[in-house]
Amino acid sequence: MHGGEPSVHFINSVLVTVVVALFVLWRYRLAILGGMMQGDSTALPLPAERPPARVAVGSGDLAAHEGAMRQRIAAAWLLTTAICGLPMAIATMVAGEMSTSPTYALALTCSYMIAALPMIAVSLAWPPRRIVTAFVAMMLGFAALCLSAGVIERSLLGRPLSWKILGLFPLFFDIAWNQLWMAGLFWLMSWPRRLRGVVPITFAAVLVFAAAPFAGSRLTAVLAATEVGTPWVYTLGLNGVFMLIALPVGWLAWLRLGKLAADYEAKHFSDAQLLARTWWLMLVVTIGFDILAGRERPTFALLLVIGEIVLFPLANHWVMHLLGLAKLATARPAPTLLLLRVFGYTARTERLFDRVASRWRLLGPVTMIAAPDVTARTIDPGDYLRWLTGRIDDLFVTTRPSLDRKLARLDLAPDPDGRFRITEFCCRDSTWQTTVVELMLRADAVIMDVRGISAARLGCEFELQQLAKRLPPQQLVLVVDETTGKERLKAVFGPALEQVRVIEIRRRRDADRVFDALVDAAGGAGAPSDASPVTKKDGAD
């Protein structure tokens, strides 16, 4: 077997995954939009007025908790990649018949640990600038660590030190490039936020199904080389042999997809953990290809890939448990955030969603009304499977009993990585108003993006009126910009708007101010005494 053949199949699988993921998002968005337009003309009655249920938690506790979660999550991914990277480094050295240098093993392990960066960035919702800064810091830190290890190793062996030892510093960058360049390209293909929700499950299915042509070509070659098999090749033909393989492989791919969806629903892993497994698989397979093609050791490469695939989730589960992420998440009440917005502004809503909702998942669950503008951020393996099997209607609230069932099953528990989930409610025209009011009464903090509010946005006005009527104004945060109709906002919400935290967003970093205001709102802190319909603006960057 030539190493280039399976490598081509794997690369094709990655490329096909991106294309299929884009198609899935497009069709899923249309399915959600179509479902929203259906329903009876008679709307469900609104819930009776009752006091909202809130958890008791201080804003200072929430801020401290977020900081502790960030530190532990970053440590968890670094430790996971270190545990899995060390045996892969040793295997690489053995396969290449290299010298057993601890410094070189450390350099290889550190290069594999760079895979922790995208995992941390996704889990903690890092902005691009933070990612670049962390990448530079990791590269310099790991290079300095390898240099220090080289100095210690030579000293212990009694070898003289010279200025040439400084060559270990640039050597690490060379090692990291050689080990990661191909995997890095794969990571970049799956990095866009709109693809992250569907890439792991799509890749899992495509990778299995992509084995069909590869296995078919190998089976054809084996049959054609035998006296008994040659007639079968002529009888079935290449297409027949492919179908003979494709059907059972397709069935295995379907089983794999169902298993992933079931495990996700059972909270065996989070969306970030599933994406991390996909990225680690991409790295491991590229290392296996190098051993297969460059060292011509197919059995060794296969064992390495299988071993790492098995090791990574086990190590990650153990590390998450060791650091007590889920335990820390449940050590204090988890406030629920309700995210509301003016529909129809996809890019703008996604930016706010990425920064605010993703950060809130370190504190508690997030609820929202589903719409096409954020489907790429909320689709999960269960939703994927329902869409694929034509059961998209199962996601929608159609009657009062179906709403009660969905509210009773509201996911309020953390995942193994300590992050909470986002629960979206898909509603018909006749059910969304009742649903959003029920979510208001269950929320500890509410953010509403009212940028773009106008007389034509009747749904937005309904939500504002219900918020003013049913919730304390200190529990709300409204997001505006220079285009927001301030006077209309006052007219719709009423005089209590003076007590609401209203944040004007003029640049991306203002989303952090929105998050801080939400933490204060959930913690029960009163609005500033000088609160006004628009908060005091910061200077521009």
mmCIF file with all atom_site columns, C-alpha atoms in Angstrom, residues 255-332:
data_model
loop_
_atom_site.group_PDB
_atom_site.id
_atom_site.type_symbol
_atom_site.label_atom_id
_atom_site.label_alt_id
_atom_site.label_comp_id
_atom_site.label_asym_id
_atom_site.label_entity_id
_atom_site.label_seq_id
_atom_site.pdbx_PDB_ins_code
_atom_site.Cartn_x
_atom_site.Cartn_y
_atom_site.Cartn_z
_atom_site.occupancy
_atom_site.B_iso_or_equiv
_atom_site.pdbx_formal_charge
_atom_site.auth_seq_id
_atom_site.auth_comp_id
_atom_site.auth_asym_id
_atom_site.auth_atom_id
_atom_site.pdbx_PDB_model_num
ATOM 1  C CA . LEU A 1 255 ? -24.680 4.126  12.717 1.00 0.00 ? 255 LEU A CA 1
ATOM 2  C CA . ARG A 1 256 ? -21.715 6.338  13.540 1.00 0.00 ? 256 ARG A CA 1
ATOM 3  C CA . LEU A 1 257 ? -23.803 9.474  13.050 1.00 0.00 ? 257 LEU A CA 1
ATOM 4  C CA . GLY A 1 258 ? -26.567 8.104  15.267 1.00 0.00 ? 258 GLY A CA 1
ATOM 5  C CA . LYS A 1 259 ? -24.072 7.104  17.960 1.00 0.00 ? 259 LYS A CA 1
ATOM 6  C CA . LEU A 1 260 ? -22.572 10.594 18.039 1.00 0.00 ? 260 LEU A CA 1
ATOM 7  C CA . ALA A 1 261 ? -26.014 12.185 18.306 1.00 0.00 ? 261 ALA A CA 1
ATOM 8  C CA . ALA A 1 262 ? -27.056 9.812  21.105 1.00 0.00 ? 262 ALA A CA 1
ATOM 9  C CA . ASP A 1 263 ? -23.846 10.396 23.059 1.00 0.00 ? 263 ASP A CA 1
ATOM 10 C CA . TYR A 1 264 ? -24.235 14.149 22.713 1.00 0.00 ? 264 TYR A CA 1
ATOM 11 C CA . GLU A 1 265 ? -27.829 14.020 23.930 1.00 0.00 ? 265 GLU A CA 1
ATOM 12 C CA . ALA A 1 266 ? -26.635 11.916 26.891 1.00 0.00 ? 266 ALA A CA 1
ATOM 13 C CA . LYS A 1 267 ? -24.053 14.639 27.694 1.00 0.00 ? 267 LYS A CA 1
ATOM 14 C CA . HIS A 1 268 ? -21.077 12.319 27.281 1.00 0.00 ? 268 HIS A CA 1
ATOM 15 C CA . PHE A 1 269 ? -19.277 15.256 25.668 1.00 0.00 ? 269 PHE A CA 1
ATOM 16 C CA . SER A 1 270 ? -19.876 18.869 24.716 1.00 0.00 ? 270 SER A CA 1
ATOM 17 C CA . ASP A 1 271 ? -19.841 20.490 21.291 1.00 0.00 ? 271 ASP A CA 1
ATOM 18 C CA . ALA A 1 272 ? -16.324 21.814 21.975 1.00 0.00 ? 272 ALA A CA 1
ATOM 19 C CA . GLN A 1 273 ? -15.107 18.361 23.004 1.00 0.00 ? 273 GLN A CA 1
ATOM 20 C CA . LEU A 1 274 ? -16.538 16.831 19.833 1.00 0.00 ? 274 LEU A CA 1
ATOM 21 C CA . LEU A 1 275 ? -14.839 19.471 17.711 1.00 0.00 ? 275 LEU A CA 1
ATOM 22 C CA . ALA A 1 276 ? -11.571 18.921 19.619 1.00 0.00 ? 276 ALA A CA 1
ATOM 23 C CA . ARG A 1 277 ? -11.722 15.183 18.866 1.00 0.00 ? 277 ARG A CA 1
ATOM 24 C CA . THR A 1 278 ? -12.134 16.007 15.191 1.00 0.00 ? 278 THR A CA 1
ATOM 25 C CA . TRP A 1 279 ? -9.128  18.328 15.188 1.00 0.00 ? 279 TRP A CA 1
ATOM 26 C CA . TRP A 1 280 ? -6.993  15.814 17.081 1.00 0.00 ? 280 TRP A CA 1
ATOM 27 C CA . LEU A 1 281 ? -7.995  13.097 14.601 1.00 0.00 ? 281 LEU A CA 1
ATOM 28 C CA . MET A 1 282 ? -6.859  15.337 11.752 1.00 0.00 ? 282 MET A CA 1
ATOM 29 C CA . LEU A 1 283 ? -3.480  15.806 13.452 1.00 0.00 ? 283 LEU A CA 1
ATOM 30 C CA . VAL A 1 284 ? -3.013  12.130 14.299 1.00 0.00 ? 284 VAL A CA 1
ATOM 31 C CA . VAL A 1 285 ? -3.857  10.976 10.785 1.00 0.00 ? 285 VAL A CA 1
ATOM 32 C CA . THR A 1 286 ? -1.342  13.387 9.241  1.00 0.00 ? 286 THR A CA 1
ATOM 33 C CA . ILE A 1 287 ? 1.355   11.987 11.541 1.00 0.00 ? 287 ILE A CA 1
ATOM 34 C CA . GLY A 1 288 ? 0.273   8.485  10.579 1.00 0.00 ? 288 GLY A CA 1
ATOM 35 C CA . PHE A 1 289 ? 0.555   9.386  6.892  1.00 0.00 ? 289 PHE A CA 1
ATOM 36 C CA . ASP A 1 290 ? 4.108   10.604 7.471  1.00 0.00 ? 290 ASP A CA 1
ATOM 37 C CA . ILE A 1 291 ? 5.050   7.311  9.106  1.00 0.00 ? 291 ILE A CA 1
ATOM 38 C CA . LEU A 1 292 ? 3.260   5.328  6.399  1.00 0.00 ? 292 LEU A CA 1
ATOM 39 C CA . ALA A 1 293 ? 4.714   7.165  3.437  1.00 0.00 ? 293 ALA A CA 1
ATOM 40 C CA . GLY A 1 294 ? 8.091   8.279  4.759  1.00 0.00 ? 294 GLY A CA 1
ATOM 41 C CA . ARG A 1 295 ? 8.961   5.302  6.982  1.00 0.00 ? 295 ARG A CA 1
ATOM 42 C CA . GLU A 1 296 ? 6.993   2.623  5.103  1.00 0.00 ? 296 GLU A CA 1
ATOM 43 C CA . ARG A 1 297 ? 5.615   1.138  8.308  1.00 0.00 ? 297 ARG A CA 1
ATOM 44 C CA . PRO A 1 298 ? 1.854   0.769  7.669  1.00 0.00 ? 298 PRO A CA 1
ATOM 45 C CA . THR A 1 299 ? 1.121   -1.459 10.681 1.00 0.00 ? 299 THR A CA 1
ATOM 46 C CA . PHE A 1 300 ? 2.923   0.914  13.033 1.00 0.00 ? 300 PHE A CA 1
ATOM 47 C CA . ALA A 1 301 ? 1.068   3.902  11.545 1.00 0.00 ? 301 ALA A CA 1
ATOM 48 C CA . LEU A 1 302 ? -2.314  2.161  11.854 1.00 0.00 ? 302 LEU A CA 1
ATOM 49 C CA . LEU A 1 303 ? -1.699  1.220  15.489 1.00 0.00 ? 303 LEU A CA 1
ATOM 50 C CA . LEU A 1 304 ? -0.625  4.778  16.266 1.00 0.00 ? 304 LEU A CA 1
ATOM 51 C CA . VAL A 1 305 ? -3.781  6.280  14.746 1.00 0.00 ? 305 VAL A CA 1
ATOM 52 C CA . ILE A 1 306 ? -6.102  3.796  16.456 1.00 0.00 ? 306 ILE A CA 1
ATOM 53 C CA . GLY A 1 307 ? -4.317  4.190  19.775 1.00 0.00 ? 307 GLY A CA 1
ATOM 54 C CA . GLU A 1 308 ? -4.549  7.983  19.700 1.00 0.00 ? 308 GLU A CA 1
ATOM 55 C CA . ILE A 1 309 ? -8.214  7.912  18.664 1.00 0.00 ? 309 ILE A CA 1
ATOM 56 C CA . VAL A 1 310 ? -8.956  5.747  21.692 1.00 0.00 ? 310 VAL A CA 1
ATOM 57 C CA . LEU A 1 311 ? -6.639  7.632  24.054 1.00 0.00 ? 311 LEU A CA 1
ATOM 58 C CA . PHE A 1 312 ? -7.774  11.202 23.404 1.00 0.00 ? 312 PHE A CA 1
ATOM 59 C CA . PRO A 1 313 ? -11.392 10.996 24.690 1.00 0.00 ? 313 PRO A CA 1
ATOM 60 C CA . LEU A 1 314 ? -10.319 8.855  27.638 1.00 0.00 ? 314 LEU A CA 1
ATOM 61 C CA . ALA A 1 315 ? -7.547  11.255 28.611 1.00 0.00 ? 315 ALA A CA 1
ATOM 62 C CA . ASN A 1 316 ? -9.806  14.264 28.120 1.00 0.00 ? 316 ASN A CA 1
ATOM 63 C CA . HIS A 1 317 ? -12.554 12.755 30.268 1.00 0.00 ? 317 HIS A CA 1
ATOM 64 C CA . TRP A 1 318 ? -10.059 11.949 33.017 1.00 0.00 ? 318 TRP A CA 1
ATOM 65 C CA . VAL A 1 319 ? -8.507  15.426 32.923 1.00 0.00 ? 319 VAL A CA 1
ATOM 66 C CA . MET A 1 320 ? -11.900 17.164 32.990 1.00 0.00 ? 320 MET A CA 1
ATOM 67 C CA . HIS A 1 321 ? -12.864 15.034 35.993 1.00 0.00 ? 321 HIS A CA 1
ATOM 68 C CA . LEU A 1 322 ? -9.491  15.599 37.672 1.00 0.00 ? 322 LEU A CA 1
ATOM 69 C CA . LEU A 1 323 ? -9.815  19.367 37.409 1.00 0.00 ? 323 LEU A CA 1
ATOM 70 C CA . GLY A 1 324 ? -13.434 19.173 38.578 1.00 0.00 ? 324 GLY A CA 1
ATOM 71 C CA . LEU A 1 325 ? -14.926 21.274 35.792 1.00 0.00 ? 325 LEU A CA 1
ATOM 72 C CA . ALA A 1 326 ? -18.452 19.881 36.030 1.00 0.00 ? 326 ALA A CA 1
ATOM 73 C CA . LYS A 1 327 ? -18.252 19.963 39.818 1.00 0.00 ? 327 LYS A CA 1
ATOM 74 C CA . LEU A 1 328 ? -17.132 23.597 39.796 1.00 0.00 ? 328 LEU A CA 1
ATOM 75 C CA . ALA A 1 329 ? -19.980 24.467 37.415 1.00 0.00 ? 329 ALA A CA 1
ATOM 76 C CA . THR A 1 330 ? -22.548 23.071 39.847 1.00 0.00 ? 330 THR A CA 1
ATOM 77 C CA . ALA A 1 331 ? -20.927 24.469 43.004 1.00 0.00 ? 331 ALA A CA 1
ATOM 78 C CA . ARG A 1 332 ? -23.185 27.519 42.895 1.00 0.00 ? 332 ARG A CA 1
#
